[in-house]
Amino acid sequence: MSTLRIPLRRRGHLASAMLVTAAYILPVYVALVSAFKTQDQILANPAAPPAPFTFDNIIKALSRPDNLVQGGLGNSVFVTAATVVLLVPLASAVSFYISQRTPKVKAALLAFFALGLMVPPQVVLLPIVELLTAIGLDHTYPGLILSNIGGGYLSFAVFVYVGFLRTVPPEIIEAARVDGAGDVRLWWQVIMPVVRPATATVSIFLGLWVWNDFLNPLLILGPLQGQTITTGVYLSVGGYSTDYGQLFGIMFLSAVIPVVGYLVSQREFIHGLMSGASK
Amino acid sequence: MPSARTASRRRPLGLAPFLWVALLLYVAFLVYPVLNSLWTSFTDKNPLRAESSFVGFDNYTEMLTDERLRASLLFTVVVVVVVTLIANAIGLGFALLLNRQSVGYRVMRTLIFIPQVLSGVIVAIIWRSILTENGLLNAVLQRIGVTSAPVSWLGSTEMATLSLCAVVSWITIAFATVVYSASLRSVPPSLYEAAKMDGAGAVSRFRNVTFPMIAPGTTITVVLCLITTFKLYDVIAVLTGGGPANTTQSTAYYLIQLAFTNNLFGYSSAVAMLLLALTAGIAYLVTNVLRKREARL
């Protein structure tokens, strides 16, 4: 029995670590099992495992006549993907451009973009809604995507890219120039592959933030225009606050994509968190 | 090679169009809105009236006597202080407890970050179901005999504030644990060996080696706590709806109520300027103070 050879103290440490982690993560567990339990099971014993196991909540959530889950998931995927796909090349090109300028110009541009990191979203929301109304994009997805791209997310992306570009040896850029690459080709074929770790960081964080964003979709799209899954969950709380089974089913479906995405990419996630935060 | 150096500083003009597009969007959706809010804060703009007029500093003087604003600022300060203390203490504790290299510990470190991945709306719904009168928390407390009657966790002013602090802390602990875990891994083992050779005990090793080395982790966590709390909206909207009696409203929450529920565009813009000044000022101050502390340690 090899387990017996593990010193008692170390086994005690592992046990207490597991106990503390389980206690901390208990609310997530309760939400997860509740998605697969009936209303009666949830009320009788919230923490018990789902036995018997039921898919009723998930099926009910997916067969709602208002199409809240499918519609919301579709809209969230679209808004998140469009924001990331448009913002990543824009931010990396701008950052490469900035990083090649003289120190003075570079510092000025970076300071200008730094403003975006300090502005709470609530401060700019009202003028953004008014601006979108003026150009006819209020209550539209392009309006939401444009304000995602132009707002504080751009600042974050530029900071990550410029920080990463500092570590790229100038010889790489030199060699490509000597080979006669134009600026756009140099950026797309040489720089983009080199900054892939920064692209991973930016995409992961923007994806998560845009997916979980609540205030912008709620007030830019408006409740009547169909919503993202995050605002959809919020709006379903009112009507179903007593039907926990239904509510947890919807929550499970709305959280499964970001949580699985995190579990799959957690190495890049943590790495990006540290490199992004240390600036 | 001076020629190579100047060449590498050549402006990549082919990419200038990207800069113009980015600047256009950034100015339209960030810089202009800030300036627009600043201008609006000097008017009595209200969407229910066609005309608005310049009122000078009226909105700013009104803030001085606004009880709800004062309460929201006090509430924000309470949440910031409580969350910063709890998240740093427990986050560091978790990181120390889980600071081992084996599959089990790695899995636990992965699981602990999940509260950060969930949206504030979902976190708040989960906690609302736990904190409700016949929820899990009261059931457990009654079974082990701590209380006989169910506690109204979201019903009274003090309890609702406490509950909100607890939930925001729960979210932030996830972040703090991961940051501190990474900080601990960056401490060179040779420092511990040297300290052991000098006869330093566990406590002294923590105080003189670990603690100074993880100072950057503290900076990051404190700054994040500040940012999170200053723009706190979704957790409040779902967990307490700002109640009872408007006592659990952050200034950012109050600002949205003023603009989109009460239609007071002029006044809400003045509050927005106050929030902006506070956020920028405190972020600048805290970063500077903590960076100096890092250097001193």
Coordinates of C-alpha atoms in Angstrom, one line a residue:
Chain A
M1 CA 0.0 0.0 0.0
S2 CA 1.8 3.0 -1.3
T3 CA -0.6 5.5 0.2
L4 CA 0.6 4.4 3.7
R5 CA 4.1 5.6 2.9
I6 CA 2.9 9.2 2.4
P7 CA 3.7 10.9 5.6
L8 CA 0.7 11.5 7.8
R9 CA 1.4 15.3 7.9
R10 CA 1.3 15.6 4.2
R11 CA -2.0 13.7 4.0
G12 CA -3.4 16.0 6.7
H13 CA -2.3 19.0 4.6
L14 CA -3.9 17.6 1.4
A15 CA -7.1 16.8 3.3
S16 CA -7.4 20.3 4.8
A17 CA -6.6 21.9 1.4
M18 CA -9.4 19.9 -0.2
L19 CA -11.8 20.8 2.6
V20 CA -11.1 24.5 2.3
T21 CA -11.3 24.4 -1.5
A22 CA -14.6 22.5 -1.4
A23 CA -16.1 24.9 1.1
Y24 CA -15.0 27.9 -1.1
I25 CA -16.4 26.4 -4.3
L26 CA -19.6 25.0 -2.7
P27 CA -21.9 27.7 -4.3
V28 CA -20.7 26.7 -7.8
Y29 CA -21.4 23.1 -6.9
V30 CA -24.8 23.9 -5.6
A31 CA -25.7 25.8 -8.9
L32 CA -24.3 23.0 -11.0
V33 CA -26.3 20.2 -9.3
S34 CA -29.4 22.3 -9.1
A35 CA -29.5 22.5 -12.9
F36 CA -30.1 18.7 -12.9
K37 CA -32.6 18.5 -10.0
T38 CA -36.3 19.1 -9.8
Q39 CA -37.7 22.1 -7.9
D40 CA -38.7 19.8 -5.0
Q41 CA -35.3 18.3 -4.7
I42 CA -33.7 21.7 -4.7
L43 CA -35.9 23.1 -2.0
A44 CA -35.7 19.9 0.2
N45 CA -31.9 19.7 0.1
P46 CA -29.9 22.2 -2.0
A47 CA -26.5 20.6 -1.5
A48 CA -27.5 17.0 -2.2
P49 CA -26.3 15.4 -5.5
P50 CA -28.8 15.2 -8.3
A51 CA -30.4 11.8 -7.7
P52 CA -32.5 11.0 -9.6
F53 CA -30.7 13.0 -12.3
T54 CA -33.0 15.0 -14.6
F55 CA -32.6 16.9 -17.9
D56 CA -36.0 18.5 -17.5
N57 CA -34.6 22.0 -16.6
I58 CA -32.3 22.0 -19.6
I59 CA -35.1 20.8 -21.9
K60 CA -37.5 23.3 -20.5
A61 CA -35.0 26.1 -20.9
L62 CA -34.4 25.2 -24.5
S63 CA -38.1 24.9 -25.4
R64 CA -39.2 28.2 -24.0
P65 CA -41.5 29.9 -26.5
D66 CA -39.6 33.2 -26.3
N67 CA -36.4 31.4 -27.4
L68 CA -34.4 33.2 -24.7
V69 CA -31.6 30.7 -24.4
Q70 CA -30.9 29.9 -28.1
G71 CA -31.5 33.6 -29.1
G72 CA -29.3 34.9 -26.2
L73 CA -26.5 32.4 -26.9
G74 CA -26.5 33.2 -30.6
N75 CA -26.4 36.9 -29.9
S76 CA -23.6 36.5 -27.3
V77 CA -21.5 34.4 -29.7
F78 CA -22.0 37.0 -32.4
V79 CA -21.3 40.1 -30.4
T80 CA -18.3 38.5 -28.6
A81 CA -16.8 37.0 -31.8
A82 CA -17.3 40.2 -33.8
T83 CA -15.7 42.3 -31.1
V84 CA -12.7 40.1 -30.7
V85 CA -12.2 39.5 -34.5
L86 CA -12.3 43.2 -35.2
L87 CA -10.4 44.5 -32.2
V88 CA -7.5 42.1 -32.2
P89 CA -6.0 43.0 -35.7
L90 CA -6.8 46.7 -35.1
A91 CA -5.1 46.8 -31.7
S92 CA -2.1 44.8 -32.8
A93 CA -1.5 47.0 -35.9
V94 CA -1.9 50.2 -33.9
S95 CA 0.4 48.8 -31.2
F96 CA 3.1 47.9 -33.7
Y97 CA 2.8 51.3 -35.3
I98 CA 3.1 53.0 -31.9
S99 CA 6.0 50.8 -30.8
Q100 CA 8.0 51.9 -33.9
R101 CA 7.6 55.6 -33.2
T102 CA 10.1 57.9 -31.4
P103 CA 10.0 57.6 -27.6
K104 CA 8.2 60.9 -27.3
V105 CA 5.4 60.1 -29.7
K106 CA 5.1 56.6 -28.3
A107 CA 4.7 57.9 -24.7
A108 CA 2.1 60.5 -25.8
L109 CA 0.0 58.0 -27.7
L110 CA 0.2 55.5 -24.8
A111 CA -0.8 58.1 -22.2
F112 CA -3.8 59.0 -24.4
F113 CA -4.9 55.4 -24.6
A114 CA -4.3 54.9 -20.8
L115 CA -7.2 57.3 -20.1
G116 CA -9.5 54.4 -21.2
L117 CA -8.3 52.2 -18.4
M118 CA -9.4 54.7 -15.8
V119 CA -13.0 55.5 -17.0
P120 CA -15.7 53.5 -15.3
P121 CA -18.2 52.3 -18.0
Q122 CA -21.1 54.1 -16.2
V123 CA -19.5 57.5 -16.8
V124 CA -19.6 57.2 -20.6
L125 CA -22.8 55.1 -21.0
L126 CA -25.3 58.0 -21.4
P127 CA -23.4 59.9 -24.1
I128 CA -22.7 56.6 -25.9
V129 CA -26.4 55.8 -26.0
E130 CA -27.1 59.3 -27.3
L131 CA -24.4 59.1 -29.9
L132 CA -25.7 55.8 -31.2
T133 CA -29.2 57.2 -31.4
A134 CA -27.9 60.2 -33.4
I135 CA -26.2 57.9 -36.0
G136 CA -29.2 55.5 -36.1
L137 CA -27.4 52.6 -34.4
D138 CA -29.2 52.6 -31.0
H139 CA -30.8 49.2 -30.1
T140 CA -28.6 47.4 -32.7
Y141 CA -25.8 44.9 -32.5
P142 CA -23.4 46.9 -34.7
G143 CA -23.9 49.8 -32.2
L144 CA -23.0 47.5 -29.3
I145 CA -20.0 46.1 -31.1
L146 CA -18.7 49.6 -32.2
S147 CA -18.9 50.9 -28.6
N148 CA -17.1 47.7 -27.4
I149 CA -14.3 48.3 -29.9
G150 CA -14.0 52.1 -29.3
G151 CA -14.3 52.0 -25.5
G152 CA -11.9 50.8 -22.7
Y153 CA -11.2 47.4 -24.3
L154 CA -9.1 49.1 -26.9
S155 CA -6.9 50.6 -24.2
F156 CA -6.4 47.2 -22.6
A157 CA -5.5 45.5 -25.9
V158 CA -3.0 48.2 -26.9
F159 CA -1.3 48.0 -23.5
V160 CA -0.9 44.2 -23.7
Y161 CA 0.4 44.4 -27.3
V162 CA 2.8 47.3 -26.7
G163 CA 4.2 45.6 -23.6
F164 CA 4.7 42.4 -25.5
L165 CA 6.3 44.1 -28.5
R166 CA 9.0 45.5 -26.1
T167 CA 10.3 42.0 -25.8
V168 CA 10.5 41.3 -29.6
P169 CA 14.1 41.6 -30.8
P170 CA 14.4 44.4 -33.4
E171 CA 16.5 42.2 -35.6
I172 CA 13.4 40.2 -36.6
I173 CA 11.8 43.4 -38.0
E174 CA 15.1 44.5 -39.6
A175 CA 15.6 41.2 -41.4
A176 CA 12.1 41.4 -42.8
R177 CA 12.6 45.0 -43.9
V178 CA 15.9 44.1 -45.6
D179 CA 14.0 41.3 -47.5
G180 CA 11.8 44.1 -48.8
A181 CA 8.6 43.5 -46.9
G182 CA 6.1 46.4 -46.9
D183 CA 4.6 47.7 -43.6
V184 CA 1.4 45.9 -43.8
R185 CA 3.0 42.6 -44.9
L186 CA 5.6 43.0 -42.2
W187 CA 2.9 43.4 -39.6
W188 CA 0.6 40.6 -40.9
Q189 CA 3.3 38.0 -41.8
V190 CA 6.0 38.7 -39.3
I191 CA 4.6 40.5 -36.3
M192 CA 1.2 38.7 -35.9
P193 CA 2.8 35.3 -35.6
V194 CA 5.4 36.6 -33.1
V195 CA 2.9 38.3 -30.8
R196 CA 0.6 35.2 -30.7
P197 CA 0.9 34.9 -26.9
A198 CA -0.3 38.5 -26.5
T199 CA -3.1 37.7 -29.0
A200 CA -4.1 34.8 -26.8
T201 CA -4.2 37.0 -23.7
V202 CA -6.2 39.7 -25.4
S203 CA -8.7 37.4 -27.0
I204 CA -9.3 35.4 -23.8
F205 CA -9.9 38.4 -21.6
L206 CA -12.0 40.4 -24.2
G207 CA -14.0 37.3 -24.9
L208 CA -14.8 36.8 -21.2
W209 CA -15.5 40.4 -20.5
V210 CA -17.8 40.9 -23.6
W211 CA -19.6 37.7 -22.9
N212 CA -20.2 38.6 -19.2
D213 CA -20.9 42.2 -19.9
F214 CA -24.3 43.3 -18.5
L215 CA -24.7 47.0 -18.4
N216 CA -23.8 47.9 -22.0
P217 CA -26.1 45.2 -23.6
L218 CA -28.9 46.1 -21.2
L219 CA -28.9 49.8 -21.9
I220 CA -27.6 49.8 -25.5
L221 CA -29.7 47.0 -26.9
G222 CA -32.7 47.7 -24.6
P223 CA -34.8 45.0 -23.1
L224 CA -37.2 44.8 -26.1
Q225 CA -34.5 44.2 -28.8
G226 CA -33.6 40.7 -27.9
Q227 CA -30.6 40.3 -25.7
T228 CA -27.3 38.6 -25.0
I229 CA -27.4 35.5 -22.7
T230 CA -26.1 37.5 -19.7
T231 CA -28.9 40.1 -19.9
G232 CA -31.3 37.3 -20.8
V233 CA -30.5 35.5 -17.5
Y234 CA -31.1 38.7 -15.6
L235 CA -34.5 39.3 -17.3
S236 CA -35.6 35.8 -16.6
V237 CA -34.9 36.2 -12.9
G238 CA -38.1 38.3 -12.5
G239 CA -40.5 35.8 -14.0
Y240 CA -38.9 32.7 -12.7
S241 CA -37.4 33.7 -9.3
T242 CA -39.4 31.0 -7.6
D243 CA -38.9 28.4 -10.2
Y244 CA -35.3 27.6 -9.3
G245 CA -35.0 24.5 -11.5
Q246 CA -35.8 26.5 -14.6
L247 CA -33.5 29.4 -13.5
F248 CA -30.5 27.1 -12.8
G249 CA -31.1 25.3 -16.1
I250 CA -30.8 28.6 -18.0
M251 CA -27.8 29.6 -15.9
F252 CA -26.0 26.3 -16.6
L253 CA -26.5 26.9 -20.4
S254 CA -25.3 30.4 -20.2
A255 CA -22.2 29.6 -18.1
V256 CA -21.0 26.4 -19.8
I257 CA -19.2 28.2 -22.7
P258 CA -17.1 30.6 -20.6
V259 CA -16.3 27.9 -17.9
V260 CA -15.3 25.3 -20.4
G261 CA -13.3 27.9 -22.3
Y262 CA -11.5 28.8 -19.1
L263 CA -10.8 25.1 -18.2
V264 CA -9.4 24.5 -21.7
S265 CA -7.2 27.6 -21.9
Q266 CA -6.4 28.0 -18.2
R267 CA -2.6 27.9 -18.8
E268 CA -2.7 30.9 -21.2
F269 CA -5.4 32.5 -19.0
I270 CA -3.2 32.6 -15.8
H271 CA -0.1 33.5 -17.8
G272 CA -2.0 36.4 -19.5
L273 CA -3.4 37.5 -16.1
M274 CA 0.1 37.8 -14.7
S275 CA 1.7 39.5 -17.7
G276 CA -1.3 41.8 -18.2
A277 CA -1.5 42.8 -14.6
S278 CA 2.2 43.4 -14.0
K279 CA 2.1 46.5 -16.3
Chain B
M1 CA 25.3 49.8 -36.2
P2 CA 23.7 53.2 -36.1
S3 CA 22.1 52.9 -39.5
A4 CA 20.1 49.8 -38.5
R5 CA 18.9 51.5 -35.4
T6 CA 17.5 54.5 -37.2
A7 CA 16.0 52.2 -39.8
S8 CA 14.2 50.3 -37.1
R9 CA 12.7 53.6 -35.9
R10 CA 11.3 54.1 -39.4
R11 CA 7.7 55.0 -39.1
P12 CA 5.6 52.1 -40.6
L13 CA 3.4 54.6 -42.5
G14 CA 1.6 51.8 -44.2
L15 CA -0.1 51.0 -40.9
A16 CA -1.2 54.6 -40.3
P17 CA -4.8 54.0 -41.5
F18 CA -5.2 51.5 -38.6
L19 CA -4.2 54.2 -36.2
W20 CA -6.7 56.7 -37.7
V21 CA -9.5 54.1 -37.4
A22 CA -8.6 53.3 -33.8
L23 CA -8.3 56.9 -32.8
L24 CA -11.7 57.7 -34.5
L25 CA -13.5 55.0 -32.6
Y26 CA -11.7 55.7 -29.4
V27 CA -12.5 59.4 -29.6
A28 CA -16.1 58.7 -30.5
F29 CA -16.8 56.1 -27.8
L30 CA -14.5 57.2 -25.0
V31 CA -13.0 60.7 -25.2
Y32 CA -16.0 62.4 -26.6
P33 CA -18.4 60.8 -24.1
V34 CA -16.2 61.9 -21.2
L35 CA -16.2 65.5 -22.5
N36 CA -19.9 65.3 -23.3
S37 CA -20.6 64.3 -19.7
L38 CA -18.4 67.1 -18.5
W39 CA -20.4 69.6 -20.6
T40 CA -23.8 68.1 -19.6
S41 CA -22.8 68.3 -15.9
F42 CA -23.1 72.1 -16.2
T43 CA -26.7 71.9 -17.6
D44 CA -30.1 70.9 -16.4
K45 CA -30.6 68.5 -19.2
N46 CA -33.6 66.2 -18.9
P47 CA -34.9 64.1 -21.8
L48 CA -38.5 64.8 -20.8
R49 CA -38.0 68.5 -21.6
A50 CA -37.0 69.8 -25.0
E51 CA -34.8 72.6 -23.8
S52 CA -31.9 72.5 -21.4
S53 CA -30.0 75.4 -20.1
F54 CA -26.6 76.2 -18.6
V55 CA -26.7 76.1 -14.8
G56 CA -23.1 76.6 -13.9
F57 CA -22.0 74.7 -10.8
D58 CA -25.6 74.1 -9.6
N59 CA -25.4 70.3 -10.1
Y60 CA -22.1 70.2 -8.2
T61 CA -23.4 72.2 -5.2
E62 CA -26.5 70.0 -5.2
M63 CA -24.2 67.0 -4.6
L64 CA -23.1 68.5 -1.3
T65 CA -26.6 68.1 0.2
D66 CA -27.5 64.8 -1.5
E67 CA -28.0 62.3 1.2
R68 CA -28.3 59.4 -1.2
L69 CA -25.0 60.3 -2.9
R70 CA -23.3 60.6 0.5
A71 CA -24.7 57.1 1.5
S72 CA -23.5 55.6 -1.8
L73 CA -20.0 57.0 -1.3
L74 CA -19.9 55.7 2.3
F75 CA -21.2 52.3 1.1
T76 CA -18.6 52.2 -1.7
V77 CA -15.8 52.9 0.8
V78 CA -17.1 50.2 3.2
V79 CA -17.1 47.6 0.4
V80 CA -13.7 48.6 -0.9
V81 CA -12.1 48.4 2.6
V82 CA -13.8 45.1 3.6
V83 CA -13.3 43.4 0.2
T84 CA -9.6 44.5 0.0
L85 CA -8.8 43.2 3.5
I86 CA -10.7 39.9 3.1
A87 CA -9.6 39.2 -0.5
N88 CA -5.9 39.8 0.3
A89 CA -5.9 37.9 3.6
I90 CA -7.9 34.8 2.4
G91 CA -6.3 34.9 -1.1
L92 CA -2.9 34.8 0.4
G93 CA -3.9 32.1 2.8
F94 CA -5.3 29.9 0.0
A95 CA -2.2 30.5 -2.1
L96 CA 0.0 29.4 0.8
L97 CA -2.2 26.3 1.5
L98 CA -2.2 25.3 -2.2
N99 CA 1.4 26.1 -2.9
R100 CA 2.5 22.6 -3.8
Q101 CA 3.3 20.8 -7.1
S102 CA 1.1 17.9 -7.7
V103 CA -2.0 17.2 -9.8
G104 CA -4.4 17.5 -6.9
Y105 CA -3.2 20.9 -5.9
R106 CA -3.1 22.1 -9.5
V107 CA -6.7 21.0 -10.0
M108 CA -7.7 22.9 -6.8
R109 CA -5.9 26.0 -8.0
T110 CA -7.8 25.8 -11.3
L111 CA -11.2 25.3 -9.6
I112 CA -10.7 28.3 -7.3
F113 CA -10.6 30.7 -10.2
I114 CA -14.1 29.8 -11.5
P115 CA -16.0 32.6 -9.6
Q116 CA -14.0 35.1 -11.7
V117 CA -15.1 33.4 -14.9
L118 CA -18.8 33.5 -14.1
S119 CA -20.7 36.7 -14.8
G120 CA -21.7 39.0 -11.9
V121 CA -25.4 38.3 -12.8
I122 CA -24.9 34.5 -12.3
V123 CA -22.8 34.9 -9.2
A124 CA -25.5 37.1 -7.7
I125 CA -28.4 34.7 -8.6
I126 CA -26.5 31.7 -7.0
W127 CA -25.9 33.7 -3.8
R128 CA -29.4 35.0 -3.7
S129 CA -30.7 31.4 -3.7
I130 CA -28.3 30.5 -0.9
L131 CA -29.0 33.6 1.2
T132 CA -32.8 33.6 0.9
E133 CA -34.9 32.9 4.0
N134 CA -35.3 29.2 3.3
G135 CA -32.0 28.9 1.5
L136 CA -29.0 26.7 2.1
L137 CA -27.2 29.0 4.6
N138 CA -30.1 29.4 7.0
A139 CA -30.8 25.6 6.7
V140 CA -27.2 24.8 7.7
L141 CA -27.1 27.4 10.5
Q142 CA -30.4 26.1 11.9
R143 CA -29.4 22.5 11.7
I144 CA -26.1 23.0 13.6
G145 CA -28.0 25.2 16.1
V146 CA -26.3 28.6 15.5
T147 CA -29.7 30.3 15.1
S148 CA -33.2 29.1 15.8
A149 CA -35.1 31.5 13.4
P150 CA -34.0 32.1 9.8
V151 CA -31.8 35.2 9.4
S152 CA -33.0 37.7 6.8
W153 CA -29.6 38.1 5.0
L154 CA -30.9 40.5 2.4
G155 CA -33.7 42.2 4.3
S156 CA -32.1 44.6 6.8
T157 CA -29.6 47.4 6.0
E158 CA -26.7 45.9 8.0
M159 CA -27.2 42.3 6.8
A160 CA -27.6 43.3 3.1
T161 CA -24.4 45.3 3.3
L162 CA -22.6 42.4 4.9
S163 CA -24.0 40.0 2.3
L164 CA -22.9 42.2 -0.5
C165 CA -19.4 42.5 0.9
A166 CA -19.2 38.8 1.4
V167 CA -20.3 38.0 -2.2
V168 CA -17.9 40.6 -3.8
S169 CA -15.2 39.2 -1.6
W170 CA -16.0 35.7 -2.7
I171 CA -15.5 36.8 -6.3
T172 CA -12.3 38.7 -5.6
I173 CA -10.7 36.0 -3.5
A174 CA -10.5 33.9 -6.7
F175 CA -8.5 36.5 -8.4
A176 CA -6.3 37.2 -5.3
T177 CA -5.5 33.5 -4.9
V178 CA -4.3 33.1 -8.4
V179 CA -2.2 36.3 -8.3
Y180 CA -0.6 35.2 -5.0
S181 CA 0.0 31.7 -6.2
A182 CA 1.9 33.0 -9.2
S183 CA 3.8 35.5 -6.9
L184 CA 4.8 32.6 -4.6
R185 CA 6.1 30.6 -7.5
S186 CA 8.4 33.5 -8.5
V187 CA 10.2 33.5 -5.1
P188 CA 13.6 31.9 -5.8
P189 CA 14.0 28.8 -3.5
S190 CA 17.6 29.8 -2.8
L191 CA 16.3 32.7 -0.7
Y192 CA 14.5 30.2 1.6
E193 CA 17.6 28.0 1.8
A194 CA 19.7 30.9 2.7
A195 CA 17.2 32.0 5.4
K196 CA 17.1 28.4 6.7
M197 CA 20.9 28.4 6.9
D198 CA 20.7 31.6 8.9
G199 CA 18.5 29.7 11.3
A200 CA 15.2 31.6 10.5
G201 CA 12.0 29.9 11.6
A202 CA 8.9 29.5 9.5
V203 CA 7.4 32.8 10.8
S204 CA 10.5 34.7 10.2
R205 CA 11.0 33.2 6.8
F206 CA 7.4 34.3 5.9
R207 CA 8.0 37.8 7.2
N208 CA 11.4 38.4 5.7
V209 CA 11.4 36.4 2.5
T210 CA 7.8 35.6 1.3
F211 CA 6.1 38.8 2.4
P212 CA 8.5 41.3 0.6
M213 CA 8.6 39.1 -2.5
I214 CA 4.9 39.0 -3.0
A215 CA 4.4 42.8 -2.6
P216 CA 3.6 43.2 -6.4
G217 CA 0.8 40.6 -5.9
T218 CA -0.7 42.9 -3.2
T219 CA -0.5 45.9 -5.5
I220 CA -2.4 44.1 -8.3
T221 CA -5.0 42.7 -5.9
V222 CA -5.6 46.1 -4.1
V223 CA -5.9 48.0 -7.4
L224 CA -8.3 45.3 -8.8
C225 CA -10.5 45.5 -5.6
L226 CA -10.7 49.3 -6.1
I227 CA -11.6 49.1 -9.8
T228 CA -14.2 46.3 -9.2
T229 CA -15.9 48.1 -6.4
F230 CA -16.0 51.5 -8.1
K231 CA -17.8 50.1 -11.1
L232 CA -19.9 47.5 -9.2
Y233 CA -23.3 47.2 -10.8
D234 CA -24.5 43.8 -11.9
V235 CA -24.0 42.0 -8.5
I236 CA -25.9 44.8 -6.7
A237 CA -28.7 44.9 -9.3
V238 CA -29.4 41.2 -8.9
L239 CA -28.6 40.6 -5.2
T240 CA -30.2 43.5 -3.5
G241 CA -31.5 45.8 -6.2
G242 CA -29.9 48.6 -4.2
G243 CA -32.2 48.0 -1.3
P244 CA -33.4 47.9 1.4
A245 CA -34.2 51.6 1.3
N246 CA -31.3 52.4 -1.1
T247 CA -28.7 51.4 1.4
T248 CA -26.7 49.0 -0.8
Q249 CA -26.0 51.4 -3.7
S250 CA -22.5 52.0 -5.0
T251 CA -22.0 55.4 -6.5
A252 CA -21.8 53.7 -10.0
Y253 CA -25.2 52.1 -9.3
Y254 CA -26.7 55.4 -8.1
L255 CA -25.4 57.1 -11.2
I256 CA -27.2 54.7 -13.5
Q257 CA -30.4 55.1 -11.5
L258 CA -30.2 58.9 -11.8
A259 CA -29.6 58.8 -15.6
F260 CA -31.9 56.0 -16.8
T261 CA -34.6 55.8 -14.1
N262 CA -34.9 59.4 -12.9
N263 CA -33.9 61.0 -16.3
L264 CA -31.7 63.6 -14.5
F265 CA -29.1 63.7 -17.2
G266 CA -27.5 67.0 -16.0
Y267 CA -27.2 65.9 -12.4
S268 CA -26.1 62.3 -13.2
S269 CA -23.3 63.7 -15.4
A270 CA -22.0 65.7 -12.4
V271 CA -22.0 62.6 -10.3
A272 CA -20.2 60.8 -13.2
M273 CA -17.5 63.5 -13.1
L274 CA -17.1 63.0 -9.4
L275 CA -16.8 59.2 -9.9
L276 CA -14.3 59.7 -12.7
A277 CA -12.2 62.0 -10.5
L278 CA -12.3 59.6 -7.6
T279 CA -11.4 56.5 -9.7
A280 CA -8.6 58.2 -11.6
G281 CA -7.3 59.9 -8.4
I282 CA -7.4 56.8 -6.2
A283 CA -6.0 54.5 -8.9
Y284 CA -3.0 56.9 -9.4
L285 CA -2.5 57.4 -5.7
V286 CA -2.7 53.7 -4.8
T287 CA -0.5 52.6 -7.6
N288 CA 2.2 55.1 -6.6
V289 CA 2.0 54.3 -2.9
L290 CA 2.1 50.6 -3.4
R291 CA 4.9 50.7 -6.0
K292 CA 7.0 52.8 -3.4
R293 CA 6.2 50.1 -0.8
E294 CA 7.3 47.4 -3.2
A295 CA 10.6 49.2 -3.7
R296 CA 11.1 49.7 0.0
L297 CA 10.4 46.0 0.8

